[in-house]
Short mmCIF file of C-alpha atoms in Angstrom, two decimals:
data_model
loop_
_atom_site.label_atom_id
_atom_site.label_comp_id
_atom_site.label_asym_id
_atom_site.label_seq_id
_atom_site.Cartn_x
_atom_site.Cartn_y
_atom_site.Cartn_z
CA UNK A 1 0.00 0.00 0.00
CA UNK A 2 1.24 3.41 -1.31
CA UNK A 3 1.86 5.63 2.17
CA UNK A 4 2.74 9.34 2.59
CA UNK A 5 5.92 10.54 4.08
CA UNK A 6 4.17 10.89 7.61
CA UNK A 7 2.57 7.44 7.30
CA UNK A 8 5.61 5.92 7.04
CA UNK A 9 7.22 8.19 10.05
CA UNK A 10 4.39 6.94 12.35
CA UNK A 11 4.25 3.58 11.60
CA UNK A 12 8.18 3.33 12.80
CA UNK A 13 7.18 4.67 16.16
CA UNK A 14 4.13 3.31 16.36
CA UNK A 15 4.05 1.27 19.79
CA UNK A 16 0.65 0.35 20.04
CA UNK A 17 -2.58 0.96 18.09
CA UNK A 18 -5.29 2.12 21.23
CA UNK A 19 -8.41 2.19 19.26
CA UNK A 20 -9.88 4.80 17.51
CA UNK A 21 -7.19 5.68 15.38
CA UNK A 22 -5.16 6.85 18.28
CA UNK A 23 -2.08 5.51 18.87
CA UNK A 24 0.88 5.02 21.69
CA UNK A 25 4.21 7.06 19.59
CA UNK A 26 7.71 7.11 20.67
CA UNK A 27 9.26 10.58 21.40
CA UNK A 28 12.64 10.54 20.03
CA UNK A 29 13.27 14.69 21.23
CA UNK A 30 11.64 16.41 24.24
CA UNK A 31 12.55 20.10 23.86
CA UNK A 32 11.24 22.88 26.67
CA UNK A 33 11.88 26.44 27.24
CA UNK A 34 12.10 28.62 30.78
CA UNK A 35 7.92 29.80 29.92
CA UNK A 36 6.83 26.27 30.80
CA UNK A 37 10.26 23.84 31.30
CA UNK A 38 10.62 24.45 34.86
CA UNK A 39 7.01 24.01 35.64
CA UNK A 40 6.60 20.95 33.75
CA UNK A 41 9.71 19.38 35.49
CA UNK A 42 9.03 20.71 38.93
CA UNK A 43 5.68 18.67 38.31
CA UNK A 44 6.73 15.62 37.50
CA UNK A 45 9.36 15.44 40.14
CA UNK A 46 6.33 16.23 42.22
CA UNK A 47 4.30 13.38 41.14
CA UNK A 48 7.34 10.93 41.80
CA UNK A 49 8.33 10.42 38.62
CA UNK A 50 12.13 11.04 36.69
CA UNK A 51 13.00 11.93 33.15
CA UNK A 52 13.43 8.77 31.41
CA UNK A 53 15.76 9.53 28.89
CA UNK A 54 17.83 12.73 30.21
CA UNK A 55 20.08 12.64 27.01
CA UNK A 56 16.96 13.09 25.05
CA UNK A 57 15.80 16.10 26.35
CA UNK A 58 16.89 20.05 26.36
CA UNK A 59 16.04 23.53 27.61
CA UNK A 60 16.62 26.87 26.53
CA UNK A 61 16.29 30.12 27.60
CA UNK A 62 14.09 32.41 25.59
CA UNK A 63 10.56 33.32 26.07
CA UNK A 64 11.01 35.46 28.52
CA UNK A 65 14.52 36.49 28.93
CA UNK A 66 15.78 39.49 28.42
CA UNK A 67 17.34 40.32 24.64
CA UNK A 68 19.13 44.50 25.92
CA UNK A 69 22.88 43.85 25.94
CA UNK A 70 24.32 43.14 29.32
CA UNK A 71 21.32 41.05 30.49
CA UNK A 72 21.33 38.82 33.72
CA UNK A 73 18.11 36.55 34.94
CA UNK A 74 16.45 40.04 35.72
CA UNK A 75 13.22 40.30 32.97
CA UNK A 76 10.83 43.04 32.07
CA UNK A 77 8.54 40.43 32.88
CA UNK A 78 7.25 40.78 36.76
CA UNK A 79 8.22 37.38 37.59
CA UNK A 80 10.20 36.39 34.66
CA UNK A 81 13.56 35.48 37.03
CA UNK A 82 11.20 33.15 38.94
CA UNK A 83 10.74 31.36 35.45
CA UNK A 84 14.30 31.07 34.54
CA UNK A 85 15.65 30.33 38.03
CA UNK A 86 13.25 27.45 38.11
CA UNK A 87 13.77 26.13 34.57
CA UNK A 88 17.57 26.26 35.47
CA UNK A 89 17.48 23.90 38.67
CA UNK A 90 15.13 22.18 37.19
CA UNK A 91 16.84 21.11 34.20
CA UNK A 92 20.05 20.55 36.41
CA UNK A 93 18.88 17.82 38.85
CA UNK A 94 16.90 16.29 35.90
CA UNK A 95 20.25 16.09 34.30
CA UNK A 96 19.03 17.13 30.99
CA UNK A 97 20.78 19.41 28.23
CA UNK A 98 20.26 23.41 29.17
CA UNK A 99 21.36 26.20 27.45
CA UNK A 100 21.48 28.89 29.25
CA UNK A 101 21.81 32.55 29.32
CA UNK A 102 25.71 33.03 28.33
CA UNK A 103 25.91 29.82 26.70
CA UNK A 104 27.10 30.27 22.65
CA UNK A 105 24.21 27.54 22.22
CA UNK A 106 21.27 29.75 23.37
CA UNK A 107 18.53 30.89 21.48
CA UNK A 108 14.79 30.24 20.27
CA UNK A 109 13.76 26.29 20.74
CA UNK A 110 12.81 26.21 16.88
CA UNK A 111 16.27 27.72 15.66
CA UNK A 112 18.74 26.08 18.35
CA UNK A 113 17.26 22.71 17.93
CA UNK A 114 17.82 22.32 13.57
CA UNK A 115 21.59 24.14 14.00
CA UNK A 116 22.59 21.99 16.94
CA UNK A 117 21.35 18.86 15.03
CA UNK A 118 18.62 18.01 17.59
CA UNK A 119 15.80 17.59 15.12
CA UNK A 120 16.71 15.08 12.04
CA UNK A 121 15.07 13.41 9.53
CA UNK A 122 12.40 10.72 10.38
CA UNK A 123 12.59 11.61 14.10
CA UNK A 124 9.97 12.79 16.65
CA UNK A 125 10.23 15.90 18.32
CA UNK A 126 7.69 17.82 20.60
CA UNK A 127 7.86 21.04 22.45
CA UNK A 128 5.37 23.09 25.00
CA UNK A 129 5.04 25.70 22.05
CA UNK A 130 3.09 26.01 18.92
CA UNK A 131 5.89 26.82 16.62
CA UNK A 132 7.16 23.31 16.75
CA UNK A 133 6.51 22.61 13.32
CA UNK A 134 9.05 24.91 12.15
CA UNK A 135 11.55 21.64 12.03
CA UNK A 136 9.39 19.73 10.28
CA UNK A 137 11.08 21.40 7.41
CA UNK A 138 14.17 18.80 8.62
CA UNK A 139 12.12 15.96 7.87
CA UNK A 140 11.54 14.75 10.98
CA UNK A 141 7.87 14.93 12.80
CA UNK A 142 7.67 17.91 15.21
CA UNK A 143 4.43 19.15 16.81
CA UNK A 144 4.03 21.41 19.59
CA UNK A 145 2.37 20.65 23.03
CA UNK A 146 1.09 21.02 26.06
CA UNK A 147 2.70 21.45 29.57
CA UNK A 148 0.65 17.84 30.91
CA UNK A 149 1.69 15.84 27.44
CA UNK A 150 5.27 17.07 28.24
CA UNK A 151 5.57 16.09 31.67
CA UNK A 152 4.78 12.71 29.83
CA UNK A 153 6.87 12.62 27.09
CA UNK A 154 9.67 13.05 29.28
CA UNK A 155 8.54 10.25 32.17
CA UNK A 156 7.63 7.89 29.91
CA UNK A 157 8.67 8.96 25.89
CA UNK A 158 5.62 8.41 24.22
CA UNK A 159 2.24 10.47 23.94
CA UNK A 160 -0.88 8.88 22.76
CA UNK A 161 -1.93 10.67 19.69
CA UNK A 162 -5.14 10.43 17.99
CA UNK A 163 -4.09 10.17 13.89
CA UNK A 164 -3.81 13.04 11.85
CA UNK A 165 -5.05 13.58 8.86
CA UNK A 166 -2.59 14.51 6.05
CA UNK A 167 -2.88 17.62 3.45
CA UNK A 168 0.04 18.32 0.56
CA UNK A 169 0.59 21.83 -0.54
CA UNK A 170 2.65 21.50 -3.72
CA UNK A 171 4.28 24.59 -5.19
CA UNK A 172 5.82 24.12 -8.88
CA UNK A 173 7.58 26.45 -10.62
CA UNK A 174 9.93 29.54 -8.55
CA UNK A 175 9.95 32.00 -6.96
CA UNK A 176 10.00 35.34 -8.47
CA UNK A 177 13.51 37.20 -8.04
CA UNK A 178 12.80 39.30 -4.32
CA UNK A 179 10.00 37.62 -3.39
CA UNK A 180 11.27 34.96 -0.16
CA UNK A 181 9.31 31.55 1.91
CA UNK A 182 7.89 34.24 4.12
CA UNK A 183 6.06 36.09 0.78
CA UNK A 184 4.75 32.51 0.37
CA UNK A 185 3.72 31.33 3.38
CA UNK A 186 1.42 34.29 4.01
CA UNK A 187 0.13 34.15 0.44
CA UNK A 188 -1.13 30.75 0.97
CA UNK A 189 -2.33 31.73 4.09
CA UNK A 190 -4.35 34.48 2.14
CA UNK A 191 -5.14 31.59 -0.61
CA UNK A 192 -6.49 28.62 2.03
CA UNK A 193 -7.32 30.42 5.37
CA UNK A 194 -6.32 30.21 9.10
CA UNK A 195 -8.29 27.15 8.90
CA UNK A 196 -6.98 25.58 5.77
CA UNK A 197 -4.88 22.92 6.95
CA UNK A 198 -6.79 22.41 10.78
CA UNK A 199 -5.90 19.28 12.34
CA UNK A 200 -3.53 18.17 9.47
CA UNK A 201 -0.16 17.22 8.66
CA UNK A 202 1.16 19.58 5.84
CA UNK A 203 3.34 18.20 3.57
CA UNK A 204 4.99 20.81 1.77
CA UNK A 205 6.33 19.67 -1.88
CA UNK A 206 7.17 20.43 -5.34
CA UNK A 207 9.88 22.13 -7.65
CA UNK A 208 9.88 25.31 -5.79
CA UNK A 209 10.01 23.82 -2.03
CA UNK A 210 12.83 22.11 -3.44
CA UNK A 211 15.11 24.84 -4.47
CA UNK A 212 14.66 25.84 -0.75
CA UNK A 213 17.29 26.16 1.29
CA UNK A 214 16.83 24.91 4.69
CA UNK A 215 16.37 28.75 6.52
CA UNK A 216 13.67 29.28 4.10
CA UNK A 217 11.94 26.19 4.47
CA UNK A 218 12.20 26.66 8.50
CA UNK A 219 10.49 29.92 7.88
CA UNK A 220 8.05 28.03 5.68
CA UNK A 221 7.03 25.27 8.09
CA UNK A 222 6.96 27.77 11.19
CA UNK A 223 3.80 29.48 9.71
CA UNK A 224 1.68 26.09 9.13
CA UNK A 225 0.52 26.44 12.39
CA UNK A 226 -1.05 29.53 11.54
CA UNK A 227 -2.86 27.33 9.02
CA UNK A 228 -4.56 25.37 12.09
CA UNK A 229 -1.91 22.51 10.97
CA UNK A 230 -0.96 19.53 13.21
CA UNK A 231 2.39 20.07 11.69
CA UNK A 232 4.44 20.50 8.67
CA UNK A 233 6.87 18.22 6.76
CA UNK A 234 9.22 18.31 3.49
CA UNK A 235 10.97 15.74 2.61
CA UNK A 236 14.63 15.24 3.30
CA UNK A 237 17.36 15.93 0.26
CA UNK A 238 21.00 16.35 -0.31
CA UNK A 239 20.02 19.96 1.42
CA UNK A 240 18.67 18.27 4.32
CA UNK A 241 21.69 16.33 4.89
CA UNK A 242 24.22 18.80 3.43
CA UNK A 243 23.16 20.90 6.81
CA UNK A 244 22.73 18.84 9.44
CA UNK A 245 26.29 17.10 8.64
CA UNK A 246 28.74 17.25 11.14
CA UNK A 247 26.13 19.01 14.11
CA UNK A 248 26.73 18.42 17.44
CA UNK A 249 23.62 16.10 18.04
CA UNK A 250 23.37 14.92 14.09
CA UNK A 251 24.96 11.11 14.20
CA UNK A 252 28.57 10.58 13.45
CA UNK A 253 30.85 8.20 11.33
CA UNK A 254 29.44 5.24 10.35
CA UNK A 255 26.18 6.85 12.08
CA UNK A 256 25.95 9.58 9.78
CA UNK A 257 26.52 7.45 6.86
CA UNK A 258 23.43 5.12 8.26
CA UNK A 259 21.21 8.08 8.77
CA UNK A 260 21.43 9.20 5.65
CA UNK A 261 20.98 6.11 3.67
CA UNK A 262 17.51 5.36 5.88
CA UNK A 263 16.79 9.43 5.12
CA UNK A 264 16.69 8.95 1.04
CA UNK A 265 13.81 6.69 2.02
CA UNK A 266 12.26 8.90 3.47
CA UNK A 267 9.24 10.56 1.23
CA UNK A 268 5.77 10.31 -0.33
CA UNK A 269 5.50 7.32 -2.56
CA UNK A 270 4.28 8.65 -5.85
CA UNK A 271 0.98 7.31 -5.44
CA UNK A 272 0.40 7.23 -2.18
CA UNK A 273 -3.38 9.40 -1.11
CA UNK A 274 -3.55 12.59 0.93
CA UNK A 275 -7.06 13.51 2.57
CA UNK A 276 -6.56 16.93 0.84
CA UNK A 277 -4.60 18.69 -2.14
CA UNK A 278 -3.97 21.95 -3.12
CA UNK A 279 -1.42 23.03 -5.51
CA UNK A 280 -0.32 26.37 -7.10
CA UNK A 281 2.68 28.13 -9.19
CA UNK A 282 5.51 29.77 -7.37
CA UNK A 283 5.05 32.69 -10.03
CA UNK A 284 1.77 33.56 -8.42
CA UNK A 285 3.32 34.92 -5.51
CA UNK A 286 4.45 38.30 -4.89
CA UNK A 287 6.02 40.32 -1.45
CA UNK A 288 3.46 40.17 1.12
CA UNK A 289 2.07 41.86 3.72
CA UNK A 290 -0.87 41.53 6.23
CA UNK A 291 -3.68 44.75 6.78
CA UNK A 292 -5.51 42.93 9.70
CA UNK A 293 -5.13 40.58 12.68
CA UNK A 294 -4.85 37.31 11.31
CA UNK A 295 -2.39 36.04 9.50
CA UNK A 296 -4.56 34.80 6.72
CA UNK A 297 -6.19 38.77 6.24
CA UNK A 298 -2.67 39.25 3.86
CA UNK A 299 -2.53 40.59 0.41
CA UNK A 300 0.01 41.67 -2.37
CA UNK A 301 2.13 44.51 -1.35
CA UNK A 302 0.79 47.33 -3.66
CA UNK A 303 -3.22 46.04 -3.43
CA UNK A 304 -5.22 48.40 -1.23
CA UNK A 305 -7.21 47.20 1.93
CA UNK A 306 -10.25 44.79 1.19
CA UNK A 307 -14.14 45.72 1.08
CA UNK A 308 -15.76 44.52 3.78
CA UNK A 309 -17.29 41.76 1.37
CA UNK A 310 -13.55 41.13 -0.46
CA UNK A 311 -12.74 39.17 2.04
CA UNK A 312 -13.18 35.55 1.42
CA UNK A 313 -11.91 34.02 4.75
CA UNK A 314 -13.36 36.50 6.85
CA UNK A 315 -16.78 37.49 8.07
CA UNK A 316 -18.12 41.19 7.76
CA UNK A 317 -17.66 41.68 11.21
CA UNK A 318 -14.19 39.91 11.30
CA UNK A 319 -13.10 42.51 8.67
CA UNK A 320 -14.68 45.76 10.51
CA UNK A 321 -13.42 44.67 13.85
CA UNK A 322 -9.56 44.02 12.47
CA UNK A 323 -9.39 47.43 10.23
CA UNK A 324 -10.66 49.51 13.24
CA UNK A 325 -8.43 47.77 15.46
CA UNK A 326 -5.76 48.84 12.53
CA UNK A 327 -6.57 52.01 12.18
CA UNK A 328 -7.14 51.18 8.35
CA UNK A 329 -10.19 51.93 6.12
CA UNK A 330 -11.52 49.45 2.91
CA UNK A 331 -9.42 49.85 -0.50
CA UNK A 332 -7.00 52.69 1.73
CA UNK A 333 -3.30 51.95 0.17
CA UNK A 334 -1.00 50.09 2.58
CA UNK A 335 2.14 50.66 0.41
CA UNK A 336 2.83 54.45 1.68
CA UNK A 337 1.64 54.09 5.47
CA UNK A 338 3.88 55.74 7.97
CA UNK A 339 5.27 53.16 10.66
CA UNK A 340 6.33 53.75 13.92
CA UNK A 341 8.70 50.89 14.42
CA UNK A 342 10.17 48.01 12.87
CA UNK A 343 11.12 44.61 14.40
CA UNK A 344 13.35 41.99 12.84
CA UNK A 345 13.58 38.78 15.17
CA UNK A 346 11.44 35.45 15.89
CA UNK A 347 11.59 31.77 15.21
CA UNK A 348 10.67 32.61 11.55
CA UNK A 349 13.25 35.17 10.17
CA UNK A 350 16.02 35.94 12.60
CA UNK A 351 18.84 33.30 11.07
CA UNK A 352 21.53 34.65 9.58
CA UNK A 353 20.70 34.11 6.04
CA UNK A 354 17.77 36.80 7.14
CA UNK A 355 20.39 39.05 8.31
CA UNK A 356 22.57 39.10 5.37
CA UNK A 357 19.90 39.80 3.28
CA UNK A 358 18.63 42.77 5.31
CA UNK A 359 22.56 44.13 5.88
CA UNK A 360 22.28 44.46 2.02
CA UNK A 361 19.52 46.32 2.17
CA UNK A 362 20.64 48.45 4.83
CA UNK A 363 24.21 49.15 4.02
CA UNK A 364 24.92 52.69 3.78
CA UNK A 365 21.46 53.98 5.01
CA UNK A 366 20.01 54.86 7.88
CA UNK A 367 16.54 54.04 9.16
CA UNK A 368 13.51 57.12 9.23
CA UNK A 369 14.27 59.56 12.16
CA UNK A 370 10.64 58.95 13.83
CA UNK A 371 11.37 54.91 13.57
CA UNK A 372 12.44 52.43 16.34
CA UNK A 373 14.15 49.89 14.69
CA UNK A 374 15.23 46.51 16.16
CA UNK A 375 16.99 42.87 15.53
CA UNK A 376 16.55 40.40 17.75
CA UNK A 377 19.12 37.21 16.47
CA UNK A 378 17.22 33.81 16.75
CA UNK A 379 20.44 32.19 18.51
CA UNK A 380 23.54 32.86 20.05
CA UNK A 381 24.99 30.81 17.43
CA UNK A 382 23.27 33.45 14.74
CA UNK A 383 24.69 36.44 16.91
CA UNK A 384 28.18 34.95 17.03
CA UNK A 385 28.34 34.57 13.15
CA UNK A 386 26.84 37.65 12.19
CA UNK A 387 29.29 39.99 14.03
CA UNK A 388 31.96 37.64 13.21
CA UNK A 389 30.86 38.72 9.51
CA UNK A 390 30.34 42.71 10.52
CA UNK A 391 26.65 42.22 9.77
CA UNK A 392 26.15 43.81 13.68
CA UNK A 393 27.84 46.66 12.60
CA UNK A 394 25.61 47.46 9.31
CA UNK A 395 22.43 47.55 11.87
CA UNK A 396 24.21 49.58 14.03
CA UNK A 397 25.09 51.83 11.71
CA UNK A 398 21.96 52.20 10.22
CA UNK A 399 20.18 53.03 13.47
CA UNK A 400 18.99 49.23 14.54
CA UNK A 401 19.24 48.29 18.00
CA UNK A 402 21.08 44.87 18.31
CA UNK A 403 20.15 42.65 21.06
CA UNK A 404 20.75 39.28 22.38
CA UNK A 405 19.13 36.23 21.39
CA UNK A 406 15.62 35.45 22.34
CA UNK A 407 12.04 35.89 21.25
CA UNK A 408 11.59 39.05 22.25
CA UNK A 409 8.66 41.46 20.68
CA UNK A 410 7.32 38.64 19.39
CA UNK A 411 4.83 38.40 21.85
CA UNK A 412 4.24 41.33 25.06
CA UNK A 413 4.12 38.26 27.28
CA UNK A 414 7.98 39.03 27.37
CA UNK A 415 7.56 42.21 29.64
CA UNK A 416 8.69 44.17 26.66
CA UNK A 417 6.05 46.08 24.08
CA UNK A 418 6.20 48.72 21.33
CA UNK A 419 3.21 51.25 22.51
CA UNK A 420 -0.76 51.63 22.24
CA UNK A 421 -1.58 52.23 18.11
CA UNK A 422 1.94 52.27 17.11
CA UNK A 423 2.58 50.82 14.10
CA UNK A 424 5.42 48.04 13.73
CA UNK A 425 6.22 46.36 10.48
CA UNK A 426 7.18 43.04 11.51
CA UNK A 427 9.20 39.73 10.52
CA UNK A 428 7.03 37.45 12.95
CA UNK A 429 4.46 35.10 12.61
CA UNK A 430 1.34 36.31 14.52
CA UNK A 431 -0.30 39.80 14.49
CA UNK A 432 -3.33 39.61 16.47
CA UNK A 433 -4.56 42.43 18.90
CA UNK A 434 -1.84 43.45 21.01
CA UNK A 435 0.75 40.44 20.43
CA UNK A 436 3.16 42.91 20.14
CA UNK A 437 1.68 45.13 23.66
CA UNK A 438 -1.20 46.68 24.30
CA UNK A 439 -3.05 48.29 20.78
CA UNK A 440 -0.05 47.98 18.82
CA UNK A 441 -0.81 47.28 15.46
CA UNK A 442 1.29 44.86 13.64
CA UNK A 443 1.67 43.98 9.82
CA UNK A 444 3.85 41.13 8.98
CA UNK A 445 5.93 41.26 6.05
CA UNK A 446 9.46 39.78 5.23
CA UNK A 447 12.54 40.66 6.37
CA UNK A 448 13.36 42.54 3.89
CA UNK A 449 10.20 44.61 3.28
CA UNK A 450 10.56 45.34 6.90
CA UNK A 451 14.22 47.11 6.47
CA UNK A 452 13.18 48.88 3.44
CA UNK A 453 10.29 50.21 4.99
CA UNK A 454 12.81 51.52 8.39
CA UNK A 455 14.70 53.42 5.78
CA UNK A 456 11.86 54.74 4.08
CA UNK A 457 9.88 55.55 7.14
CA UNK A 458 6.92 53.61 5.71
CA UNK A 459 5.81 50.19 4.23
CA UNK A 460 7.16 50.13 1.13
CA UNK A 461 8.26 47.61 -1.02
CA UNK A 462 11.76 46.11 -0.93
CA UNK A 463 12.61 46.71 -4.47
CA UNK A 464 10.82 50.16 -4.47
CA UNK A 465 12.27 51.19 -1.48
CA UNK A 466 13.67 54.92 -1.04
CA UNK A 467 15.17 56.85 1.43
CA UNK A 468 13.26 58.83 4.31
CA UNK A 469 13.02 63.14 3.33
#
């Protein structure tokens, strides 16, 4: 029987079929952050029960830690030090993996994990934290969690699961010259709706998903779960392989060699049946950027605000409630719109691929005078290289602040916030009422719309873009 490339990554940790299409799954990779880590370990210590497999397992600082230079456990958040004080001795008398603040291998769970080799192909991953699917794009199956199904995981490494049903997105052709996996990720949001892909395992495939490299297709699978998505996967290739090679946690010797000959198994068979299809041409997509707060209420950059009846994924209401929370009116031009801040950072464009394309953009210029602009590296590791390549010094220059690694603005429940009705042109993955503080209004874009539109003072487009007068 023909079987899909998550069939076949179930049915190898597949302990026991429980009835009702749920199963009992081996967890290959437990992975927690300081938000929820500490609390889900200090739980199950309470309940009498140890981490079974303490190799298996690793913590990270960087929900709620501070990004400023200079940082210690003190947060913005009120009792952020109780969370990473807790998450610390937690993860020490567990005797699991923890990188902490001043270790070269901190950073944001969904960028550590792929550049430290944690994820790999045809493995299972979970995480207290919705973003999980970002490392699908490594092959392997990674879903995100709750704080109880942790506490599990790591007692007992398995989960019962009830079994997903699969969808494939296939994208042929290219992408257009400019236009990046973030463009395309919110343009299919736009296409199939914040419900699109609920309760299903996306498999992303196709000529342009191919000519990915592995950054972009991490930005890629990070937004699925803005889809309603159980997950995302894409198949492992010589690019999968080529970068996890030689990673600290990837297999070694004769190891590696192994892994990789049971990886180039690892994909769809060409008949095998999805429970839904949708396909579309690379060519079709354009820069992006979002006018409301959903993710899916995106357009082309350059289109003007929606009707109030344009909107196919959205009610009437939906649309009036998101432009006055916007400030915005129906068929008003986005491209044009004075900003009051812009944010580069997040698990889905803060690698340093992202920064070297921004740097280019930003070489030599200087952002608006009325704009707060700041990048927020995904990892330590990401930090490291980029001022090892200067790339620090082009932000700097051009009026950025540069921070430590963490997730920052990408969600108020940091401590940190841009203010009430500001507007932030953003590189992260949610922009719903006050995810970035208290009535700011967020439009997501790309990386490097975002930096075009600091310079400019206002969204523009990145190959339009012009100075601020």
């Amino acid at each position: 029987m023909a079987k899909t490339l998550f069939d076949k990554i179930w049915e190898a940790h597949r302990i026991a079929d429980l009835g009702d299409g749920a199963a009992l799954i081996a967890i290959d990779r437990v992975l927690l952050h300081e938000r929820t880590g500490g609390v889900a370990l200090q739980s199950l210590e309470s309940a009498g029960y140890s981490v079974l497999a303490p190799e298996r397992a690793f913590a990270t600082m960087d929900h709620v830690v501070d990004t400023r230079p200079g940082r210690t456990d003190e947060t913005l958040m009120p009792t952020g030090k109780n969370f990473i004080v807790a998450t610390r001795e937690a993860a020490k008398k567990a005797g699991i993996t923890m990188f902490d603040i001043g270790d070269p291998r901190q950073g944001i769970v969904h960028i550590i994990s792929p550049e430290q080799g944690i994820i790999q192909p045809g493995s299972t991953l979970v995480c207290p934290d919705s973003h999980t699917c970002s490392q699908g794009a490594l092959g392997g199956l990674a879903w995100g969690i709750g704080s109880s199904e942790a506490e599990h995981a790591l007692a007992t490494g398995t989960l019962r699961i009830q079994k997903p049903g699969t969808m494939r997105i296939t994208v042929s052709g290219q992408l257009s010259r400019g236009v990046t996996a973030k463009d395309l990720a919110l343009y299919i949001l736009e296409q199939i709706g914040a419900a699109g892909s609920r309760g299903l395992v996306v498999e992303y495939a196709g000529t342009a998903i191919a000519a990915l490299d592995v950054d972009q297709r991490l930005t890629l699978c990070n937004m699925a779960t803005e889809l309603g998505a159980f997950t995302a996967i894409i198949a492992p290739d010589d690019t999968t392989f080529a970068y996890l090679e030689g990673r600290p946690f990837s297999p070694q010797g004769a190891l590696w060699t192994q892994a990789v000959e049971a990886g180039r198994d690892l994909s769809s068979d060409d008949d095998a049946c999805f429970d839904r299809e949708w396909s579309m041409d690379a060519s079709d997509v354009a820069p992006m950027i979002t006018w409301g707060t959903s993710p899916q209420q995106a357009m082309r950059l350059g289109a003007p605000v929606p009707r109030t009846g344009d909107s196919p994924r959205d009610t009437a209401e939906a649309v009036v409630r998101a432009l006055d929370y916007m400030g915005l009116k129906p068929e008003q031009e986005i491209v044009g719109l004075k900003i009051d801040a812009a944010f580069i950072g997040s698990c889905t464009n803060s690698r340093v691929s992202d920064l070297r394309r921004v740097a280019e953009i930003l070489r030599g210029k200087h952002v608006a005078p009325h704009v707060r602009a700041i990048c927020v590296p995904g990892s330590s590791q990401v930090r490291i290289a980029a001022e090892a390549e200067g790339l620090h010094q082009v932000f700097l220059d051009a009026g950025f602040e540069w921070r430590e690694a963490g997730c920052s603005m990408c969600f108020y429940a940091g401590g940190e916030s841009f203010g009430p009705q500001e507007r932030v042109i953003s590189s992260t993955n949610r922009n719903f009422e006050s995810r970035q503080g208290p009535g700011t209004r967020t439009h997501l874009a790309s990386p490097e719309t975002v930096a075009a539109s600091a310079i400019a003072g206002r969204i523009v487009s990145p190959a339009h873009g012009e100075p601020s007068s």
